[in-house]
Tab-separated table of C-alpha atoms and ligand atoms in Angstrom:
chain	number	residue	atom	x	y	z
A	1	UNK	CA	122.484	188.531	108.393
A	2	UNK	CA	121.900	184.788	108.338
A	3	UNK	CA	119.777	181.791	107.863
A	4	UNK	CA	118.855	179.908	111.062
A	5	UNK	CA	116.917	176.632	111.540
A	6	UNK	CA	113.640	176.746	112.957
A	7	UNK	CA	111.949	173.080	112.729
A	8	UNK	CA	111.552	170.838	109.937
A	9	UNK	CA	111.142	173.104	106.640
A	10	UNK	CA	110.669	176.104	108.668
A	11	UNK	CA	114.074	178.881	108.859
A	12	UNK	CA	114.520	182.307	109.488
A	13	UNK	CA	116.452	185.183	108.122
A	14	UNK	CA	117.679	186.847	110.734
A	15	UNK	CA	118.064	190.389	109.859
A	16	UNK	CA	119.762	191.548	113.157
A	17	UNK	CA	116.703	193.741	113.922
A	18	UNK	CA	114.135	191.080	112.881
A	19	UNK	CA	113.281	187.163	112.347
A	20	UNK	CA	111.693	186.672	108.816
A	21	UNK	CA	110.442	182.989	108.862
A	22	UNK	CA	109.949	181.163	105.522
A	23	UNK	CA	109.205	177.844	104.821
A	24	UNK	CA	111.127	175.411	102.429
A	25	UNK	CA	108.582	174.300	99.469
A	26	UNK	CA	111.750	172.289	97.689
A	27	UNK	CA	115.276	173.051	97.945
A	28	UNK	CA	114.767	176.176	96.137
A	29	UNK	CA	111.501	177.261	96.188
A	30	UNK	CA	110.207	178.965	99.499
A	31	UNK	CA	107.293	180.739	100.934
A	32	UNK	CA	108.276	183.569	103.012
A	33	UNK	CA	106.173	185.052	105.946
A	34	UNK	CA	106.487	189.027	105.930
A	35	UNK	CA	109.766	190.094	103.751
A	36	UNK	CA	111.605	192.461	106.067
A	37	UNK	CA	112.167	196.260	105.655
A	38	UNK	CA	113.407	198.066	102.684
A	39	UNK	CA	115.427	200.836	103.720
A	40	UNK	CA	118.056	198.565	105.411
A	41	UNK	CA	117.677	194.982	104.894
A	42	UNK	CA	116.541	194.937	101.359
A	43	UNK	CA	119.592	194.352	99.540
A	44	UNK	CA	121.733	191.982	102.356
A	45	UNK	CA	118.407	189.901	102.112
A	46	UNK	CA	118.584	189.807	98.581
A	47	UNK	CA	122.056	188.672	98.610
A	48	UNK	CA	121.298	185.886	101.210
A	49	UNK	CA	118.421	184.451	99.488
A	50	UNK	CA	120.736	184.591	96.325
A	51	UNK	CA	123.499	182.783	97.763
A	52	UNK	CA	121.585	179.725	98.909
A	53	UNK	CA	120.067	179.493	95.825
A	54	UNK	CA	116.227	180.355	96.770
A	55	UNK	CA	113.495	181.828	94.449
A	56	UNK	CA	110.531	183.135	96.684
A	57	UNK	CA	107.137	181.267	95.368
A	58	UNK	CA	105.216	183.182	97.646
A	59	UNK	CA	105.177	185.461	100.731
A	60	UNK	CA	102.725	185.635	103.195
A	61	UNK	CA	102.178	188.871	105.274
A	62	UNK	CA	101.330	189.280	109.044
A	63	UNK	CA	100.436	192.978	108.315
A	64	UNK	CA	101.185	196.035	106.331
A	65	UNK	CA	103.906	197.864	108.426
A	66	UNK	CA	106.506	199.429	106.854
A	67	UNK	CA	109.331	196.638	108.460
A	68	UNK	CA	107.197	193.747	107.196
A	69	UNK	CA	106.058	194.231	103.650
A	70	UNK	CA	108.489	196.930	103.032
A	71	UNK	CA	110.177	193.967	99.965
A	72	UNK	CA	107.163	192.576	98.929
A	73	UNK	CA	106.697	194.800	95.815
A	74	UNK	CA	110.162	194.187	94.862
A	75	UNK	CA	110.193	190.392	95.400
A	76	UNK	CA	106.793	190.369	93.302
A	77	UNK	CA	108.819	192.065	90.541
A	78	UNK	CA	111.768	189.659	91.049
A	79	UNK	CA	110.030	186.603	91.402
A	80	UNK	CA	106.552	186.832	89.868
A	81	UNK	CA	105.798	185.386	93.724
A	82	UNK	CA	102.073	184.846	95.490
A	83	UNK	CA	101.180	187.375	97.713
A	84	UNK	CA	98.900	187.177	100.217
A	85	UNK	CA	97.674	189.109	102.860
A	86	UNK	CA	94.748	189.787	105.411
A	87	UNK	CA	91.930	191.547	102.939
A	88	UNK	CA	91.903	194.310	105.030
A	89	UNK	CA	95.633	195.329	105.046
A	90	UNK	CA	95.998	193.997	101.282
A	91	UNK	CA	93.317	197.256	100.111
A	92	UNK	CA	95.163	199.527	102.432
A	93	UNK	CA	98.598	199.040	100.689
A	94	UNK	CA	96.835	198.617	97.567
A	95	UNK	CA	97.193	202.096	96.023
A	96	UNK	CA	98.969	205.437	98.102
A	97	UNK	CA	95.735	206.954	98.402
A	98	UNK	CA	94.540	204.353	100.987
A	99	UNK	CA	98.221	203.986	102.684
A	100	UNK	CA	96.937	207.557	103.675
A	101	UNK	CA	94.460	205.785	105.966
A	102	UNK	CA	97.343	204.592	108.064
A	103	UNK	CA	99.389	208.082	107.667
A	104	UNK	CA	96.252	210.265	108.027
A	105	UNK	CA	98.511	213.349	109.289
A	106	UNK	CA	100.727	213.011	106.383
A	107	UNK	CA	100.188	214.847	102.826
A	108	UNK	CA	99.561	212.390	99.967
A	109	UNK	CA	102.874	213.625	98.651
A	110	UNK	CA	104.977	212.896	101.473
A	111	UNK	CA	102.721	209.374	101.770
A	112	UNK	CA	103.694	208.635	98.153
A	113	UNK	CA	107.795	209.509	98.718
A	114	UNK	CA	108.259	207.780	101.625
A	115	UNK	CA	105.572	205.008	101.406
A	116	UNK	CA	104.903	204.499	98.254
A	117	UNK	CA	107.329	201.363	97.836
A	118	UNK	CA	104.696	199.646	100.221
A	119	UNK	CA	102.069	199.676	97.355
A	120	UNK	CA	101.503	195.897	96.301
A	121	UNK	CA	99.162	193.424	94.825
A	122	UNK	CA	98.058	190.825	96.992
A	123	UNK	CA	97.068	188.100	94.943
A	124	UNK	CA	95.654	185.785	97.797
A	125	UNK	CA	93.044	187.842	100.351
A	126	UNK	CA	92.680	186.291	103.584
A	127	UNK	CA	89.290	187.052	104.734
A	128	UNK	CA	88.310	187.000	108.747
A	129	UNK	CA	86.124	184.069	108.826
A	130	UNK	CA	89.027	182.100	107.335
A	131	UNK	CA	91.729	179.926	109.783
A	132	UNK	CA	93.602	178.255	106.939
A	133	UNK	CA	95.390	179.255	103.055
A	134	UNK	CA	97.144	177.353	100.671
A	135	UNK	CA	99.514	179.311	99.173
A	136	UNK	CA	101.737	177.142	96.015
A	137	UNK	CA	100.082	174.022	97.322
A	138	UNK	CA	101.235	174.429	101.376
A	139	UNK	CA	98.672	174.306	103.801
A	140	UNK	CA	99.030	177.460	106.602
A	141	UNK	CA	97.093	177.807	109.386
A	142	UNK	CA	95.842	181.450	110.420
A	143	UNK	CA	94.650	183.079	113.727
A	144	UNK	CA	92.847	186.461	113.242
A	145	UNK	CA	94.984	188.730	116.146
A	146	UNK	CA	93.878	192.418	115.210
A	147	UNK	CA	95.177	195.313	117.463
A	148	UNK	CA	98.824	195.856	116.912
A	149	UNK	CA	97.419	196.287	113.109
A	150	UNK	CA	93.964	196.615	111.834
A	151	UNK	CA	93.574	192.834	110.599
A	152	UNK	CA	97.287	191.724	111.976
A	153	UNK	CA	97.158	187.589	111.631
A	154	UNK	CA	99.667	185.025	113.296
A	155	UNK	CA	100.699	182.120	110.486
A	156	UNK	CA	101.350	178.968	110.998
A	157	UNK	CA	103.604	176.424	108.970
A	158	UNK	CA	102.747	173.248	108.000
A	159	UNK	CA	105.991	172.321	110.693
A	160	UNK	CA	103.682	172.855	113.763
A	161	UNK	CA	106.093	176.558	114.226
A	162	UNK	CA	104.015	179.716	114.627
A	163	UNK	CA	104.950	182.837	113.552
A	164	UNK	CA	103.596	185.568	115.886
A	165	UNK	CA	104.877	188.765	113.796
A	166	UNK	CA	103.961	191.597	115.530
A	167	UNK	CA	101.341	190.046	118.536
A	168	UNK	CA	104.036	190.217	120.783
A	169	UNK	CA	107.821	191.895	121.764
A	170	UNK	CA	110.370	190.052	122.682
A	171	UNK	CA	111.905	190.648	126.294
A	172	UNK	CA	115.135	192.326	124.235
A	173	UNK	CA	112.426	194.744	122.783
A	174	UNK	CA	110.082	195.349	126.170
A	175	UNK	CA	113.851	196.655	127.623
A	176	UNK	CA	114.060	198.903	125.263
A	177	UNK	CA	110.612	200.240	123.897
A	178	UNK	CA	109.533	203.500	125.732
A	179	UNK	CA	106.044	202.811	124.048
A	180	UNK	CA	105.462	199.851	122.325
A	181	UNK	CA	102.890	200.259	119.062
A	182	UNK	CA	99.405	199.081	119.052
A	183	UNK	CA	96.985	200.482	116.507
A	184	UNK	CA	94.030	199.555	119.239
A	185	UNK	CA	95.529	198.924	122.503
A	186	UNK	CA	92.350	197.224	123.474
A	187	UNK	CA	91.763	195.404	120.705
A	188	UNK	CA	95.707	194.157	120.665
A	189	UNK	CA	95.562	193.049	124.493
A	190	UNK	CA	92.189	190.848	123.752
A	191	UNK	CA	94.341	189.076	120.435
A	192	UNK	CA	97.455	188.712	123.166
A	193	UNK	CA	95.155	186.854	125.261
A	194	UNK	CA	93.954	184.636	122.488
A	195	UNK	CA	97.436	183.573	121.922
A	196	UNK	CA	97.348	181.176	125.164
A	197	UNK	CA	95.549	178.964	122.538
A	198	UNK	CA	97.879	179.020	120.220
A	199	UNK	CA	99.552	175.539	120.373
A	200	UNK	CA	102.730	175.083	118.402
A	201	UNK	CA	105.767	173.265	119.047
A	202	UNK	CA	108.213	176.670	118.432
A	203	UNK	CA	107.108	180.003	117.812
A	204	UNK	CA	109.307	183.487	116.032
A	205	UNK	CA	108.268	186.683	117.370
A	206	UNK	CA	109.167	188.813	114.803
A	207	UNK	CA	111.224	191.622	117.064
A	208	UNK	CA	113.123	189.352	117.983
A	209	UNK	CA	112.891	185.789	119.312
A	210	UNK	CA	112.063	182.381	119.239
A	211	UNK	CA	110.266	180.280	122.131
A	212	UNK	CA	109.121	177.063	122.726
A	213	UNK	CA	106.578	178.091	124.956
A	214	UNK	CA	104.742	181.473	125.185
A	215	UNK	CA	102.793	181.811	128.145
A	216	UNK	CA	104.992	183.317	130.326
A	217	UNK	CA	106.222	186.224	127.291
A	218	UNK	CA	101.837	186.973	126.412
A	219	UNK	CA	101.292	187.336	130.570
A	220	UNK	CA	104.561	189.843	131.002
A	221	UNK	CA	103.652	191.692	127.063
A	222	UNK	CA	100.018	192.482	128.410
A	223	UNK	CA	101.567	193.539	132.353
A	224	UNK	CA	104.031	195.501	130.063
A	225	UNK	CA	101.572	197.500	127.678
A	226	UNK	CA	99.141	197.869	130.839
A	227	UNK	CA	101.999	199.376	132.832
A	228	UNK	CA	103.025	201.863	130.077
A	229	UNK	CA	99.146	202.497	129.732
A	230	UNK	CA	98.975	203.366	133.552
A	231	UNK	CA	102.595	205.386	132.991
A	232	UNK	CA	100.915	207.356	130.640
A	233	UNK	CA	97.351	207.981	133.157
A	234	UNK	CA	100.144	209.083	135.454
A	235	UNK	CA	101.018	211.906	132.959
A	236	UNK	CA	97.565	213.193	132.881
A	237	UNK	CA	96.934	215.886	135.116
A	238	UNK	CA	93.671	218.186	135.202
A	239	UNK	CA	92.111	218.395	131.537
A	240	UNK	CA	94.445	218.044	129.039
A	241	UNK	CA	94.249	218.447	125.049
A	242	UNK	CA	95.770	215.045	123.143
A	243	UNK	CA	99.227	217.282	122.354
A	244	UNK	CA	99.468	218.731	125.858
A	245	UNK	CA	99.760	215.243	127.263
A	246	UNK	CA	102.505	214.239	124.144
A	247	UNK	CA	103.822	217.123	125.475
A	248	UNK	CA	104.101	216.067	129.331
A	249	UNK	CA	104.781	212.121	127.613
A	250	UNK	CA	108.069	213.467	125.926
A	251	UNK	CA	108.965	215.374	128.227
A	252	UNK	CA	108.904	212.905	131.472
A	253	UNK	CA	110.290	209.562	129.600
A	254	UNK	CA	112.630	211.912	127.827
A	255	UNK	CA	111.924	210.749	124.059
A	256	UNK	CA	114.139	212.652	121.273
A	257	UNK	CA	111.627	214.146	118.695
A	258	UNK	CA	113.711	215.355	116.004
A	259	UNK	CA	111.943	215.064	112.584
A	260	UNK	CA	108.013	215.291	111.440
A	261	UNK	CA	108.594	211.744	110.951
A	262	UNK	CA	108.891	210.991	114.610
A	263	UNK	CA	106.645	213.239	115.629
A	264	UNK	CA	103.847	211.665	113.829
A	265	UNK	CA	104.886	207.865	114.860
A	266	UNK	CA	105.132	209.083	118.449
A	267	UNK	CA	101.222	211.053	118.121
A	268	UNK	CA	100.376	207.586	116.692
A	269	UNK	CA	101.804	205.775	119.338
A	270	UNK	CA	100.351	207.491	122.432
A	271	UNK	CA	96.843	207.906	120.794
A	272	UNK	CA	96.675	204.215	121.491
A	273	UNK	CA	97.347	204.639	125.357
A	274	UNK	CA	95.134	207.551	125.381
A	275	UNK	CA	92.122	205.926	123.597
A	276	UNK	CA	92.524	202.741	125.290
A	277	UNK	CA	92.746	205.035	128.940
A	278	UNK	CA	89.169	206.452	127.513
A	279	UNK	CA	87.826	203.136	126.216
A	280	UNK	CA	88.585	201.050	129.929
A	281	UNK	CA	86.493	204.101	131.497
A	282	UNK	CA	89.414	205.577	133.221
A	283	UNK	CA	89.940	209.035	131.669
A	284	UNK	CA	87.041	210.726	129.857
A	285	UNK	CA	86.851	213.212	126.950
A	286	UNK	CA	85.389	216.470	127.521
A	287	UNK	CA	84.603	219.939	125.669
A	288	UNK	CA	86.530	222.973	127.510
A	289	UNK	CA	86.732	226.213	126.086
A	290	UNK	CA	86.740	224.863	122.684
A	291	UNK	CA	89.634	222.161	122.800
A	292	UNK	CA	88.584	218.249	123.080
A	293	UNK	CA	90.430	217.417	126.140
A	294	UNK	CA	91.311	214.145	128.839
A	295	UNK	CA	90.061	214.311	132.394
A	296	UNK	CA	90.348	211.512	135.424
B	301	LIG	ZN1	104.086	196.126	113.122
């Protein structure tokens, strides 16, 4: 894990799995954007920030995944820092009972034990209608790019560097991803297209890399989630129910399912395809015998 220069005030931690951009209030004050994920960067990123002598004033969140705000409770603790967050997101990780909206197939139990170190209190909520914060005094600009999260924003610093969080993958991360996330596909491909706007001299993409221009990597993320979209109208055959088509999915792009865990991230995951499929007009939902089922 290490520190790596960005422009002006503007660094990033980089995690090995993820950049976490913050931004330099002083030489030891710092507002961070998203604070990483708990389960296996917590502790080397509290060492690093230790070690170079930085006290987080404030962290600013793209969105409420588990890999982004997975340290915000604990730097809160730690720190006493700002948080702030998209309004939306901020009520969902407000209490277990609403993280349930994002883990609707999961018992409020198993929410609470795996989750529950999500639960935070955002101090600063950024509302739709707004496209700037000040958070300890530092001006941050903010464009509204819902889809890959309910009310998932792009941030950026007062050094002209956008951070992109989750908008878009990285060309590392389209070689890899059998099927990238999007909590509305449709909704996430019309925010990707908004991003051609976004003028800034560098941008982070938060899994994982940093461009001085964009255009190109928003054109080849929405061929990408387009082509896994088609991949998975390919799968369809006849009328299918939602887990005879996971089925076929797993099956044909040969994804390991081993835990309930999995199974529920990769339900998530396709739902997005399949909805977005039904949404474009190109697959239909019908009643057969009973089931809710996808036909061509
Ligand atoms: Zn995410």
């Amino acid at each position: 894990m290490e520190i790596r220069k960005v422009k002006g005030n503007t660094f990033c931690i980089d995690t090995g799995m993820t950049y976490i951009p913050f931004y330099k209030i002083n030489n030891e004050d710092i507002i961070m954007m998203d604070s990483g994920w708990a389960g296996g960067e917590r502790e080397e990123i509290d060492e690093l920030l230790e070690k170079n002598n930085f006290k987080v004033a404030g962290i600013i969140c793209s969105h409420a995944h588990i890999d982004h705000i997975g340290n915000v409770a604990y730097f809160k603790k730690k720190y006493n820092c700002i948080i702030a967050m998209s309004a939306y997101e901020a009520l969902i990780c407000s209490s277990t009972t609403n993280l349930k909206v994002y883990y609707s197939s999961q018992t409020l139990s198993y929410v609470t034990e795996h989750f529950g170190h999500m639960v935070c209190k955002t101090d600063i909520m950024i509302w739709d209608n707004q496209d700037s914060i000040n958070v300890c005094g530092i001006e941050f600009k903010i464009l509204h790019t819902p889809g890959h999260s309910p009310a998932h924003i792009c941030i950026t610093t007062p050094d002209d560097v956008g951070y992109v969080g989750d908008a878009l993958i990285s060309y590392k991360v389209m070689k890899g991803a059998k099927m990238p996330y999007a909590f509305i596909l449709k909704e996430d491909l019309r925010s990707k297209e908004k991003l051609y706007n976004l003028k800034c001299s560098k941008y982070v993409v938060a899994h994982k890399g940093m461009y001085s221009d964009i255009t190109n990597l928003i054109t080849d993320n929405i061929d990408f989630y387009k082509n896994r979209a088609a991949k998975v109208y390919d799968a369809i055959d006849g009328a299918m129910t939602m887990e005879e088509i996971m089925k076929t999915v797993i099956k044909k792009w040969n994804i390991s399912v081993k835990s309930r865990y999995k199974y529920a991230i990769i339900e998530r995951m396709l739902r997005s395809y399949v909805e977005y499929l039904n949404d474009t007009g190109r697959i239909k939902l019908i009643m057969e015998d009973g089931f809710l089922k996808y036909i061509k």
